[in-house]
mmCIF file of C-alpha atoms in Angstrom:
data_model
loop_
_atom_site.group_PDB
_atom_site.id
_atom_site.type_symbol
_atom_site.label_atom_id
_atom_site.label_comp_id
_atom_site.label_asym_id
_atom_site.label_seq_id
_atom_site.Cartn_x
_atom_site.Cartn_y
_atom_site.Cartn_z
ATOM 1 C CA MET A 1 22.009 20.055 16.077
ATOM 2 C CA SER A 2 18.500 19.677 14.776
ATOM 3 C CA PRO A 3 17.363 16.554 13.043
ATOM 4 C CA THR A 4 17.196 16.730 9.201
ATOM 5 C CA PRO A 5 13.890 16.520 7.388
ATOM 6 C CA GLY A 6 15.093 13.216 5.854
ATOM 7 C CA PHE A 7 15.759 11.753 9.256
ATOM 8 C CA LEU A 8 12.375 12.910 10.515
ATOM 9 C CA VAL A 9 10.564 11.445 7.536
ATOM 10 C CA TRP A 10 12.414 8.152 7.882
ATOM 11 C CA ARG A 11 11.670 7.963 11.630
ATOM 12 C CA LEU A 12 8.003 8.677 11.093
ATOM 13 C CA SER A 13 7.639 6.129 8.303
ATOM 14 C CA MET A 14 9.399 3.452 10.392
ATOM 15 C CA LYS A 15 7.134 4.345 13.348
ATOM 16 C CA TRP A 16 4.020 4.050 11.147
ATOM 17 C CA LYS A 17 5.168 0.883 9.440
ATOM 18 C CA VAL A 18 5.696 -0.820 12.825
ATOM 19 C CA ALA A 19 2.242 0.409 14.000
ATOM 20 C CA VAL A 20 0.581 -0.974 10.791
ATOM 21 C CA ASP A 21 2.510 -4.323 11.129
ATOM 22 C CA ARG A 22 1.167 -4.645 14.687
ATOM 23 C CA ALA A 23 -2.427 -3.605 13.863
ATOM 24 C CA LEU A 24 -2.631 -6.035 10.904
ATOM 25 C CA ALA A 25 -0.797 -9.046 12.613
ATOM 26 C CA PRO A 26 -4.178 -10.632 13.694
ATOM 27 C CA LEU A 27 -5.091 -10.670 9.956
ATOM 28 C CA GLY A 28 -1.721 -12.334 9.182
ATOM 29 C CA LEU A 29 -0.653 -9.347 7.084
ATOM 30 C CA THR A 30 2.503 -7.232 6.968
ATOM 31 C CA HIS A 31 2.569 -3.562 6.050
ATOM 32 C CA ALA A 32 3.963 -4.425 2.591
ATOM 33 C CA GLN A 33 1.250 -7.106 1.972
ATOM 34 C CA TYR A 34 -1.321 -4.577 3.011
ATOM 35 C CA SER A 35 0.084 -1.924 0.637
ATOM 36 C CA LEU A 36 -0.465 -4.343 -2.224
ATOM 37 C CA LEU A 37 -3.902 -5.552 -1.095
ATOM 38 C CA ALA A 38 -5.313 -2.082 -0.390
ATOM 39 C CA THR A 39 -4.021 -0.822 -3.762
ATOM 40 C CA LEU A 40 -5.743 -3.733 -5.500
ATOM 41 C CA TYR A 41 -8.841 -3.194 -3.339
ATOM 42 C CA GLY A 42 -9.019 0.450 -4.321
ATOM 43 C CA LEU A 43 -8.427 -0.244 -8.000
ATOM 44 C CA GLN A 44 -11.067 -2.952 -8.126
ATOM 45 C CA HIS A 45 -13.555 -0.624 -6.491
ATOM 46 C CA ASP A 46 -12.843 2.149 -8.874
ATOM 47 C CA PRO A 47 -15.498 2.165 -11.628
ATOM 48 C CA ARG A 48 -13.061 3.917 -13.970
ATOM 49 C CA SER A 49 -10.621 0.962 -13.714
ATOM 50 C CA ALA A 50 -12.133 -1.924 -15.651
ATOM 51 C CA GLU A 51 -8.896 -3.791 -16.312
ATOM 52 C CA LEU A 52 -6.959 -6.006 -13.890
ATOM 53 C CA PRO A 53 -3.688 -4.271 -12.905
ATOM 54 C CA SER A 54 -0.426 -5.895 -13.679
ATOM 55 C CA GLN A 55 2.285 -6.545 -11.181
ATOM 56 C CA ARG A 56 4.335 -3.778 -12.814
ATOM 57 C CA ARG A 57 1.434 -1.284 -12.452
ATOM 58 C CA LEU A 58 1.143 -2.057 -8.776
ATOM 59 C CA ALA A 59 4.970 -1.760 -8.302
ATOM 60 C CA ASP A 60 4.793 1.685 -10.032
ATOM 61 C CA HIS A 61 1.806 2.749 -7.886
ATOM 62 C CA THR A 62 3.085 1.581 -4.533
ATOM 63 C CA GLY A 63 6.709 2.548 -5.077
ATOM 64 C CA LEU A 64 7.834 -1.035 -4.348
ATOM 65 C CA GLU A 65 10.402 -2.893 -6.465
ATOM 66 C CA ALA A 66 8.793 -5.020 -9.162
ATOM 67 C CA LEU A 67 10.623 -8.154 -7.844
ATOM 68 C CA TYR A 68 9.274 -7.449 -4.380
ATOM 69 C CA VAL A 69 5.766 -7.099 -5.712
ATOM 70 C CA SER A 70 6.200 -10.419 -7.431
ATOM 71 C CA LYS A 71 7.319 -12.058 -4.213
ATOM 72 C CA LEU A 72 4.417 -10.397 -2.223
ATOM 73 C CA ALA A 73 1.917 -11.498 -4.877
ATOM 74 C CA ARG A 74 3.071 -15.114 -4.715
ATOM 75 C CA THR A 75 2.701 -15.078 -0.899
ATOM 76 C CA LEU A 76 -0.746 -13.508 -1.122
ATOM 77 C CA GLU A 77 -1.735 -16.015 -3.716
ATOM 78 C CA SER A 78 -0.634 -18.871 -1.478
ATOM 79 C CA ALA A 79 -2.803 -17.414 1.328
ATOM 80 C CA GLY A 80 -5.776 -17.383 -1.013
ATOM 81 C CA LEU A 81 -6.092 -13.584 -1.111
ATOM 82 C CA ILE A 82 -5.329 -12.897 -4.768
ATOM 83 C CA ASP A 83 -5.161 -14.728 -8.066
ATOM 84 C CA ARG A 84 -2.202 -14.187 -10.420
ATOM 85 C CA LEU A 85 -3.404 -14.421 -13.992
ATOM 86 C CA PRO A 86 -1.639 -14.345 -17.308
ATOM 87 C CA ASP A 87 -2.070 -11.014 -19.074
ATOM 88 C CA PRO A 88 -3.650 -11.656 -22.501
ATOM 89 C CA ALA A 89 -1.964 -8.662 -24.018
ATOM 90 C CA ASP A 90 1.549 -9.443 -22.755
ATOM 91 C CA THR A 91 2.753 -13.034 -22.263
ATOM 92 C CA ARG A 92 5.526 -11.710 -19.959
ATOM 93 C CA ALA A 93 3.124 -9.858 -17.636
ATOM 94 C CA VAL A 94 0.935 -11.077 -14.720
ATOM 95 C CA GLN A 95 -2.348 -9.493 -13.716
ATOM 96 C CA LEU A 96 -3.571 -9.471 -10.088
ATOM 97 C CA ARG A 97 -7.153 -10.000 -8.867
ATOM 98 C CA LEU A 98 -8.528 -10.174 -5.305
ATOM 99 C CA THR A 99 -10.387 -13.302 -4.468
ATOM 100 C CA ASP A 100 -13.519 -13.152 -2.468
ATOM 101 C CA ARG A 101 -11.542 -13.838 0.721
ATOM 102 C CA GLY A 102 -8.989 -11.229 -0.379
ATOM 103 C CA ARG A 103 -11.749 -8.616 -0.795
ATOM 104 C CA SER A 104 -13.075 -9.418 2.694
ATOM 105 C CA VAL A 105 -9.671 -9.320 4.338
ATOM 106 C CA SER A 106 -8.736 -6.121 2.420
ATOM 107 C CA ALA A 107 -11.937 -4.391 3.579
ATOM 108 C CA GLU A 108 -11.265 -5.237 7.107
ATOM 109 C CA ALA A 109 -7.600 -4.176 6.819
ATOM 110 C CA VAL A 110 -8.400 -0.913 5.233
ATOM 111 C CA GLY A 111 -10.792 -0.184 8.138
ATOM 112 C CA ILE A 112 -8.147 -1.065 10.763
ATOM 113 C CA VAL A 113 -5.551 1.131 9.083
ATOM 114 C CA ARG A 114 -7.925 4.115 8.690
ATOM 115 C CA GLU A 115 -8.536 3.978 12.449
ATOM 116 C CA LEU A 116 -4.866 3.709 13.090
ATOM 117 C CA MET A 117 -4.021 6.615 10.836
ATOM 118 C CA ALA A 118 -6.588 8.772 12.632
ATOM 119 C CA GLU A 119 -4.925 7.811 15.923
ATOM 120 C CA LEU A 120 -1.448 8.512 14.550
ATOM 121 C CA LEU A 121 -2.584 11.934 13.232
ATOM 122 C CA ALA A 122 -4.518 12.978 16.360
ATOM 123 C CA PRO A 123 -1.652 15.009 17.792
ATOM 124 C CA LEU A 124 -2.179 17.451 14.873
ATOM 125 C CA PRO A 125 -5.250 19.754 14.879
ATOM 126 C CA ALA A 126 -7.666 18.916 12.057
ATOM 127 C CA ASP A 127 -6.582 21.801 9.843
ATOM 128 C CA ARG A 128 -2.911 20.813 10.162
ATOM 129 C CA GLN A 129 -3.737 17.167 9.288
ATOM 130 C CA ALA A 130 -5.053 18.253 5.846
ATOM 131 C CA ALA A 131 -2.017 20.532 5.364
ATOM 132 C CA PHE A 132 0.222 17.703 6.393
ATOM 133 C CA VAL A 133 -1.218 15.382 3.818
ATOM 134 C CA ALA A 134 -1.001 18.111 1.096
ATOM 135 C CA ASP A 135 2.643 18.699 2.044
ATOM 136 C CA LEU A 136 3.425 15.041 1.821
ATOM 137 C CA GLN A 137 1.673 14.842 -1.585
ATOM 138 C CA ALA A 138 3.598 17.854 -2.826
ATOM 139 C CA LEU A 139 6.956 16.266 -1.763
ATOM 140 C CA LEU A 140 6.011 12.892 -3.454
ATOM 141 C CA LEU A 141 5.068 14.602 -6.692
ATOM 142 C CA GLU A 142 8.193 16.698 -6.750
ATOM 143 C CA ARG A 143 10.629 15.612 -9.498
ATOM 144 C CA GLY A 144 13.774 14.243 -8.153
ATOM 145 C CA PRO A 145 15.548 11.046 -7.168
ATOM 146 C CA SER A 146 13.060 8.328 -6.567
#
């Protein structure tokens, strides 16, 4: 019996998560923490994004549960990598901002993960890598259970 696509996606995601965890361990980061930091790093370097993202926006963007993002944000704040700020437009919301140290660590982590992804994708020819990414994006954009 052949493995199902769901099983293969799960196995690949677990393999990559473990690889990212190992690669980022010297920086004291987990894959989940990296996901939050890298997203913040990308948003804060996007000239079209002038506002600080809320925890909710990051949860929606990363696909992580809002409660988990809150927990990660508190951990990253304790490590001096982000600031959690009150949202002036919504007293219930919290905005997140990278600290100077957070920007530095994020930049280093993004570089490490880029190199790792190149290694992990190396078994695919270059033209298949682009198609693979496009296929994944199509599946993630597909309407269905989230």
